[in-house]
Amino acid sequence: MNERPTGAPGQVKEVTSLANPLIKDIKALALKKFRDQQNAFMAEGLKLVIDALDLGWQIKTLVFAKAGRGNAAVEKAAARTVAAGGTVLEVSEKVLVAITRRDNPQMVVGVFSQKILPLKDIRARDGDVWVALDRVRDPGNLGTVIRTVDAVGARGVILVGETTDPFSVETVRATMGSIFAVPVAKATPEAFLAWRKGFPGLVAGTHLKGAVDYRSVDFSKGPVLLVMGNEQQGLPDSLAESCDRLLRIPQAGRADSLNLAVATGVVLFEIRRGALKLEPEDNKS
Ligand code: SAM
């Protein structure tokens, strides 16, 4: 392993060997066990890494491809990493392919500390929308929900019960960077039910047997907690009974239900309808 000074106020380590222990640690982040052990996760792409730094996420390691040498944005991200006490690695294409498990990897990968919002720190205010997901299983669904929560300007996501890992590579990819913008909390069903009692606004569940058309509800007063059911089983009775309303999205055709992330998006856009307006600029085509 060579070290060379860069525009960054520190050293960049050049790594070409897959046997390098730093690379082994990063590769291990593919498994939840090691993500939790290292309290870390990986995000791919220069834009994501810059967004994460701007949003105050703690970077542990910045990895970039040789091709990134001399790229001003990469050098700046490297300097910020060193300033934050992180490590910067310049690696061969082979190493990047191994880390990302992709044939055409991004030029930059960042390893960040995980961050979970404690449930007790959520203070819902008027206009706030939180989404609770019951035992979400699919990383693509979770990532898509986090991205949609970000897009509509909702406040965050609460993961209830045993769920897929918000910091898995698949989930982070599906968030398209929104993992850094959307606070994520975790709770057991019991802790969630206890916390929900103090929620100062409407708790709206969605259910295939819901009695209320989601378009008929006035969401404009106070905060809203939207509760979504598990992909296979829907909401269990304990969670459904804790909701003030059970909403249904009317369907035509033969499909039994909507995909979880699609259903979340449909209802979120209705809840946030009043807050989402095109700027005059957007109307120019
Ligand atoms: N077999 C499951 C069931 O019986 O509920 C289907 C679950 S569905 C794939 C996942 C979640 O998306 C549901 O628990 C619910 O929260 C929401 N969902 C999907 N389609 C819906 C609809 N038409 N109306 C209300 N909620 C819906």
Short mmCIF file of C-alpha atoms and ligand atoms in Angstrom, two decimals:
data_model
loop_
_atom_site.label_atom_id
_atom_site.label_comp_id
_atom_site.label_asym_id
_atom_site.label_seq_id
_atom_site.Cartn_x
_atom_site.Cartn_y
_atom_site.Cartn_z
CA MET A 1 0.00 0.00 0.00
CA ASN A 2 1.49 3.37 -1.08
CA GLU A 3 0.74 6.71 0.46
CA ARG A 4 0.85 9.95 -1.49
CA PRO A 5 0.02 13.52 -0.54
CA THR A 6 -2.87 15.14 -2.42
CA GLY A 7 -4.70 18.43 -2.55
CA ALA A 8 -6.39 16.98 0.52
CA PRO A 9 -4.67 18.02 3.73
CA GLY A 10 -3.56 14.49 4.44
CA GLN A 11 -2.69 11.26 2.76
CA VAL A 12 -4.39 9.13 0.19
CA LYS A 13 -3.65 5.44 0.47
CA GLU A 14 -3.34 3.63 -2.84
CA VAL A 15 -4.76 0.12 -2.72
CA THR A 16 -4.75 -2.49 -5.44
CA SER A 17 -4.98 -5.67 -3.40
CA LEU A 18 -8.26 -7.32 -2.44
CA ALA A 19 -6.43 -8.79 0.56
CA ASN A 20 -5.93 -5.33 2.08
CA PRO A 21 -7.67 -5.34 5.50
CA LEU A 22 -9.36 -1.97 4.86
CA ILE A 23 -10.87 -3.36 1.67
CA LYS A 24 -11.91 -6.56 3.44
CA ASP A 25 -13.77 -4.47 6.06
CA ILE A 26 -15.60 -2.52 3.36
CA LYS A 27 -16.50 -5.67 1.43
CA ALA A 28 -17.87 -7.14 4.67
CA LEU A 29 -20.44 -4.31 4.78
CA ALA A 30 -22.49 -6.38 2.32
CA LEU A 31 -23.62 -8.35 5.42
CA LYS A 32 -25.82 -6.86 8.14
CA LYS A 33 -23.80 -8.55 10.87
CA PHE A 34 -20.67 -6.61 9.85
CA ARG A 35 -22.58 -3.39 9.15
CA ASP A 36 -23.82 -3.52 12.73
CA GLN A 37 -20.41 -4.51 14.11
CA GLN A 38 -18.78 -1.56 12.35
CA ASN A 39 -21.86 0.69 12.79
CA ALA A 40 -21.29 1.57 9.14
CA PHE A 41 -22.81 1.38 5.67
CA MET A 42 -21.80 2.09 2.12
CA ALA A 43 -23.18 4.60 -0.40
CA GLU A 44 -22.17 4.73 -4.04
CA GLY A 45 -21.66 7.80 -6.21
CA LEU A 46 -19.93 11.17 -5.89
CA LYS A 47 -23.18 13.16 -5.70
CA LEU A 48 -24.51 11.01 -2.86
CA VAL A 49 -21.27 11.33 -0.95
CA ILE A 50 -21.23 15.13 -1.35
CA ASP A 51 -24.91 15.35 -0.30
CA ALA A 52 -24.19 13.19 2.76
CA LEU A 53 -21.25 15.39 3.77
CA ASP A 54 -23.38 18.51 3.28
CA LEU A 55 -26.08 17.00 5.50
CA GLY A 56 -23.59 16.31 8.28
CA TRP A 57 -23.24 12.52 8.00
CA GLN A 58 -19.99 11.22 9.43
CA ILE A 59 -17.75 9.72 6.75
CA LYS A 60 -15.37 6.95 7.79
CA THR A 61 -13.80 6.13 4.44
CA LEU A 62 -13.88 7.62 0.96
CA VAL A 63 -12.93 5.22 -1.83
CA PHE A 64 -12.31 6.46 -5.34
CA ALA A 65 -11.14 5.00 -8.61
CA LYS A 66 -7.78 5.93 -10.09
CA ALA A 67 -9.73 7.70 -12.84
CA GLY A 68 -10.92 10.19 -10.21
CA ARG A 69 -7.39 11.46 -9.58
CA GLY A 70 -7.24 15.15 -10.48
CA ASN A 71 -11.04 15.49 -10.57
CA ALA A 72 -11.72 18.66 -8.56
CA ALA A 73 -14.96 17.39 -6.98
CA VAL A 74 -13.35 14.10 -5.96
CA GLU A 75 -10.30 15.89 -4.52
CA LYS A 76 -12.61 18.21 -2.56
CA ALA A 77 -14.59 15.26 -1.16
CA ALA A 78 -11.26 13.65 -0.24
CA ALA A 79 -10.14 16.81 1.57
CA ARG A 80 -13.44 16.94 3.49
CA THR A 81 -13.05 13.28 4.44
CA VAL A 82 -9.55 13.83 5.80
CA ALA A 83 -10.72 16.98 7.64
CA ALA A 84 -13.50 14.89 9.23
CA GLY A 85 -10.95 12.32 10.43
CA GLY A 86 -11.78 9.75 7.74
CA THR A 87 -9.57 7.65 5.52
CA VAL A 88 -9.19 8.15 1.76
CA LEU A 89 -8.38 5.22 -0.51
CA GLU A 90 -7.50 5.40 -4.19
CA VAL A 91 -8.21 1.96 -5.59
CA SER A 92 -7.96 -0.03 -8.79
CA GLU A 93 -11.03 -0.87 -10.91
CA LYS A 94 -10.76 -4.48 -9.69
CA VAL A 95 -11.08 -3.36 -6.06
CA LEU A 96 -14.07 -1.11 -6.80
CA VAL A 97 -15.81 -3.94 -8.66
CA ALA A 98 -15.25 -6.21 -5.65
CA ILE A 99 -16.49 -3.63 -3.12
CA THR A 100 -19.65 -2.74 -5.03
CA ARG A 101 -20.22 -6.15 -6.63
CA ARG A 102 -20.97 -4.33 -9.86
CA ASP A 103 -19.36 -4.63 -13.28
CA ASN A 104 -19.57 -0.90 -13.90
CA PRO A 105 -19.06 0.62 -10.47
CA GLN A 106 -19.43 4.29 -9.63
CA MET A 107 -16.14 6.17 -9.40
CA VAL A 108 -16.68 7.02 -5.72
CA VAL A 109 -17.92 5.06 -2.71
CA GLY A 110 -18.38 6.46 0.78
CA VAL A 111 -18.53 4.52 4.04
CA PHE A 112 -20.60 6.36 6.64
CA SER A 113 -21.60 5.84 10.28
CA GLN A 114 -25.16 4.61 10.68
CA LYS A 115 -27.68 6.98 12.23
CA ILE A 116 -31.05 5.96 13.70
CA LEU A 117 -33.41 8.50 15.22
CA PRO A 118 -34.63 7.53 18.70
CA LEU A 119 -38.43 7.26 18.67
CA LYS A 120 -38.66 9.47 21.75
CA ASP A 121 -37.01 12.31 19.83
CA ILE A 122 -39.83 12.55 17.29
CA ARG A 123 -41.87 15.66 18.04
CA ALA A 124 -44.64 15.87 15.47
CA ARG A 125 -45.93 19.36 14.74
CA ASP A 126 -48.75 20.73 12.55
CA GLY A 127 -48.13 19.90 8.91
CA ASP A 128 -45.70 17.09 9.71
CA VAL A 129 -46.22 13.68 8.12
CA TRP A 130 -44.55 10.54 9.44
CA VAL A 131 -44.77 7.11 7.84
CA ALA A 132 -44.73 3.93 9.96
CA LEU A 133 -43.93 0.70 8.12
CA ASP A 134 -44.98 -2.56 9.72
CA ARG A 135 -42.32 -5.29 9.24
CA VAL A 136 -41.26 -4.12 5.78
CA ARG A 137 -39.41 -6.99 4.12
CA ASP A 138 -38.28 -5.82 0.72
CA PRO A 139 -35.23 -3.49 0.51
CA GLY A 140 -36.50 -2.05 -2.78
CA ASN A 141 -39.81 -1.15 -1.14
CA LEU A 142 -38.13 0.43 1.86
CA GLY A 143 -35.74 2.43 -0.29
CA THR A 144 -38.56 3.58 -2.54
CA VAL A 145 -40.67 4.66 0.45
CA ILE A 146 -37.74 6.63 1.91
CA ARG A 147 -37.21 8.31 -1.47
CA THR A 148 -40.94 9.13 -1.73
CA VAL A 149 -41.06 10.48 1.82
CA ASP A 150 -38.20 12.78 0.86
CA ALA A 151 -39.89 13.81 -2.41
CA VAL A 152 -43.19 14.83 -0.77
CA GLY A 153 -41.49 16.62 2.12
CA ALA A 154 -42.72 14.21 4.82
CA ARG A 155 -40.66 14.14 8.00
CA GLY A 156 -39.43 10.57 8.32
CA VAL A 157 -40.00 6.85 8.56
CA ILE A 158 -40.58 4.62 11.58
CA LEU A 159 -39.73 0.94 11.12
CA VAL A 160 -41.96 -1.21 13.29
CA GLY A 161 -41.01 -4.78 14.23
CA GLU A 162 -38.54 -7.02 12.38
CA THR A 163 -37.66 -5.22 9.16
CA THR A 164 -35.22 -5.24 6.33
CA ASP A 165 -32.10 -3.17 7.05
CA PRO A 166 -32.34 0.50 6.00
CA PHE A 167 -28.54 0.46 5.57
CA SER A 168 -28.27 -2.51 3.23
CA VAL A 169 -26.68 -1.79 -0.14
CA GLU A 170 -29.99 -2.56 -1.90
CA THR A 171 -32.03 -0.22 0.30
CA VAL A 172 -29.50 2.60 0.08
CA ARG A 173 -29.39 2.23 -3.72
CA ALA A 174 -33.19 2.36 -3.93
CA THR A 175 -33.32 5.56 -1.86
CA MET A 176 -31.22 7.31 -4.53
CA GLY A 177 -29.59 9.41 -1.80
CA SER A 178 -32.70 10.09 0.27
CA ILE A 179 -31.33 7.86 3.05
CA PHE A 180 -29.25 10.92 3.99
CA ALA A 181 -32.22 13.31 4.01
CA VAL A 182 -34.90 11.26 5.75
CA PRO A 183 -34.65 10.39 9.46
CA VAL A 184 -35.36 6.73 10.17
CA ALA A 185 -36.52 5.46 13.58
CA LYS A 186 -36.98 1.86 14.72
CA ALA A 187 -39.40 0.43 17.28
CA THR A 188 -40.79 -2.83 18.53
CA PRO A 189 -44.57 -3.07 18.02
CA GLU A 190 -45.03 -2.54 21.79
CA ALA A 191 -42.84 0.57 21.87
CA PHE A 192 -44.58 1.93 18.79
CA LEU A 193 -48.05 1.39 20.27
CA ALA A 194 -47.01 3.13 23.49
CA TRP A 195 -45.48 6.06 21.56
CA ARG A 196 -48.48 6.30 19.25
CA LYS A 197 -50.72 7.13 22.26
CA GLY A 198 -48.93 10.46 22.54
CA PHE A 199 -49.12 11.27 18.82
CA PRO A 200 -50.83 14.66 18.61
CA GLY A 201 -52.63 14.19 15.25
CA LEU A 202 -54.44 11.78 12.96
CA VAL A 203 -53.14 8.20 12.87
CA ALA A 204 -54.25 6.84 9.49
CA GLY A 205 -53.69 3.18 8.68
CA THR A 206 -54.12 1.71 5.23
CA HIS A 207 -55.95 -1.57 4.91
CA LEU A 208 -57.58 -3.59 2.16
CA LYS A 209 -60.67 -3.69 4.37
CA GLY A 210 -60.43 0.02 5.19
CA ALA A 211 -63.82 1.71 5.43
CA VAL A 212 -62.70 5.15 4.27
CA ASP A 213 -61.70 6.27 0.77
CA TYR A 214 -58.27 7.91 1.26
CA ARG A 215 -59.41 10.83 -0.95
CA SER A 216 -62.28 11.74 1.38
CA VAL A 217 -60.18 12.58 4.44
CA ASP A 218 -59.16 16.09 5.46
CA PHE A 219 -55.45 15.78 6.26
CA SER A 220 -54.90 19.51 6.59
CA LYS A 221 -55.23 19.75 10.37
CA GLY A 222 -52.37 18.74 12.63
CA PRO A 223 -49.68 16.18 11.99
CA VAL A 224 -50.44 12.86 10.30
CA LEU A 225 -48.99 9.42 11.00
CA LEU A 226 -49.53 7.10 8.03
CA VAL A 227 -49.30 3.41 8.97
CA MET A 228 -48.57 0.88 6.21
CA GLY A 229 -48.89 -2.90 6.46
CA ASN A 230 -46.45 -5.71 5.74
CA GLU A 231 -46.16 -6.84 2.10
CA GLN A 232 -47.56 -10.34 2.70
CA GLN A 233 -49.81 -10.02 5.73
CA GLY A 234 -50.97 -6.41 5.80
CA LEU A 235 -51.47 -4.70 9.18
CA PRO A 236 -51.93 -6.98 12.20
CA ASP A 237 -55.06 -6.32 14.28
CA SER A 238 -53.08 -4.68 17.11
CA LEU A 239 -51.72 -1.99 14.78
CA ALA A 240 -54.94 -1.62 12.78
CA GLU A 241 -56.97 -1.11 15.98
CA SER A 242 -54.57 1.60 17.13
CA CYS A 243 -55.37 3.73 14.05
CA ASP A 244 -57.96 6.53 14.12
CA ARG A 245 -58.99 5.70 10.55
CA LEU A 246 -58.39 2.81 8.18
CA LEU A 247 -58.06 4.08 4.63
CA ARG A 248 -58.58 2.18 1.43
CA ILE A 249 -57.35 2.99 -2.05
CA PRO A 250 -60.13 1.96 -4.43
CA GLN A 251 -59.00 -0.44 -7.14
CA ALA A 252 -60.43 -1.67 -10.43
CA GLY A 253 -59.26 -4.81 -12.19
CA ARG A 254 -58.08 -8.10 -10.78
CA ALA A 255 -55.07 -7.13 -8.63
CA ASP A 256 -55.63 -7.98 -4.95
CA SER A 257 -53.65 -5.04 -3.69
CA LEU A 258 -51.09 -2.43 -4.62
CA ASN A 259 -47.38 -2.79 -4.03
CA LEU A 260 -46.49 -1.35 -0.60
CA ALA A 261 -44.32 1.47 -1.96
CA VAL A 262 -46.87 2.41 -4.61
CA ALA A 263 -49.69 2.49 -2.01
CA THR A 264 -47.51 4.63 0.28
CA GLY A 265 -46.81 7.04 -2.57
CA VAL A 266 -50.43 7.33 -3.61
CA VAL A 267 -51.60 8.20 -0.08
CA LEU A 268 -48.61 10.44 0.71
CA PHE A 269 -49.28 12.61 -2.33
CA GLU A 270 -52.90 13.00 -1.22
CA ILE A 271 -51.89 13.88 2.36
CA ARG A 272 -49.37 16.44 1.09
CA ARG A 273 -51.56 17.70 -1.78
CA GLY A 274 -52.01 21.17 -0.23
CA ALA A 275 -48.29 21.56 0.41
CA LEU A 276 -47.13 20.53 -3.06
CA LYS A 277 -47.43 23.28 -5.62
CA LEU A 278 -45.66 23.86 -8.90
CA GLU A 279 -43.61 27.03 -8.89
CA PRO A 280 -44.57 29.46 -11.72
CA GLU A 281 -41.15 28.62 -13.24
CA ASP A 282 -42.16 24.94 -13.50
CA ASN A 283 -45.12 25.79 -15.76
CA LYS A 284 -42.88 27.07 -18.55
CA SER A 285 -42.34 24.32 -21.06
N1 SAM B 1 -51.98 -9.49 1.32
C1 SAM B 1 -51.79 -8.24 2.00
C2 SAM B 1 -53.03 -7.87 2.79
O1 SAM B 1 -53.91 -8.70 2.92
O2 SAM B 1 -53.13 -6.75 3.31
C3 SAM B 1 -51.42 -7.21 0.97
C4 SAM B 1 -50.52 -6.20 1.54
S1 SAM B 1 -50.12 -4.89 0.47
C5 SAM B 1 -49.08 -5.59 -0.70
C6 SAM B 1 -49.06 -3.98 1.49
C7 SAM B 1 -49.68 -2.79 2.16
O3 SAM B 1 -49.96 -1.77 1.19
C8 SAM B 1 -51.01 -3.05 2.84
O4 SAM B 1 -50.86 -3.61 4.11
C9 SAM B 1 -51.57 -1.65 2.89
O5 SAM B 1 -50.94 -0.92 3.92
C10 SAM B 1 -51.13 -1.07 1.56
N2 SAM B 1 -52.12 -1.27 0.48
C11 SAM B 1 -51.93 -1.89 -0.69
N3 SAM B 1 -53.02 -1.78 -1.47
C12 SAM B 1 -53.92 -1.09 -0.75
C13 SAM B 1 -55.26 -0.63 -1.01
N4 SAM B 1 -55.89 -0.88 -2.16
N5 SAM B 1 -55.89 0.07 -0.04
C14 SAM B 1 -55.29 0.35 1.13
N6 SAM B 1 -54.02 -0.06 1.43
C15 SAM B 1 -53.35 -0.75 0.50
#
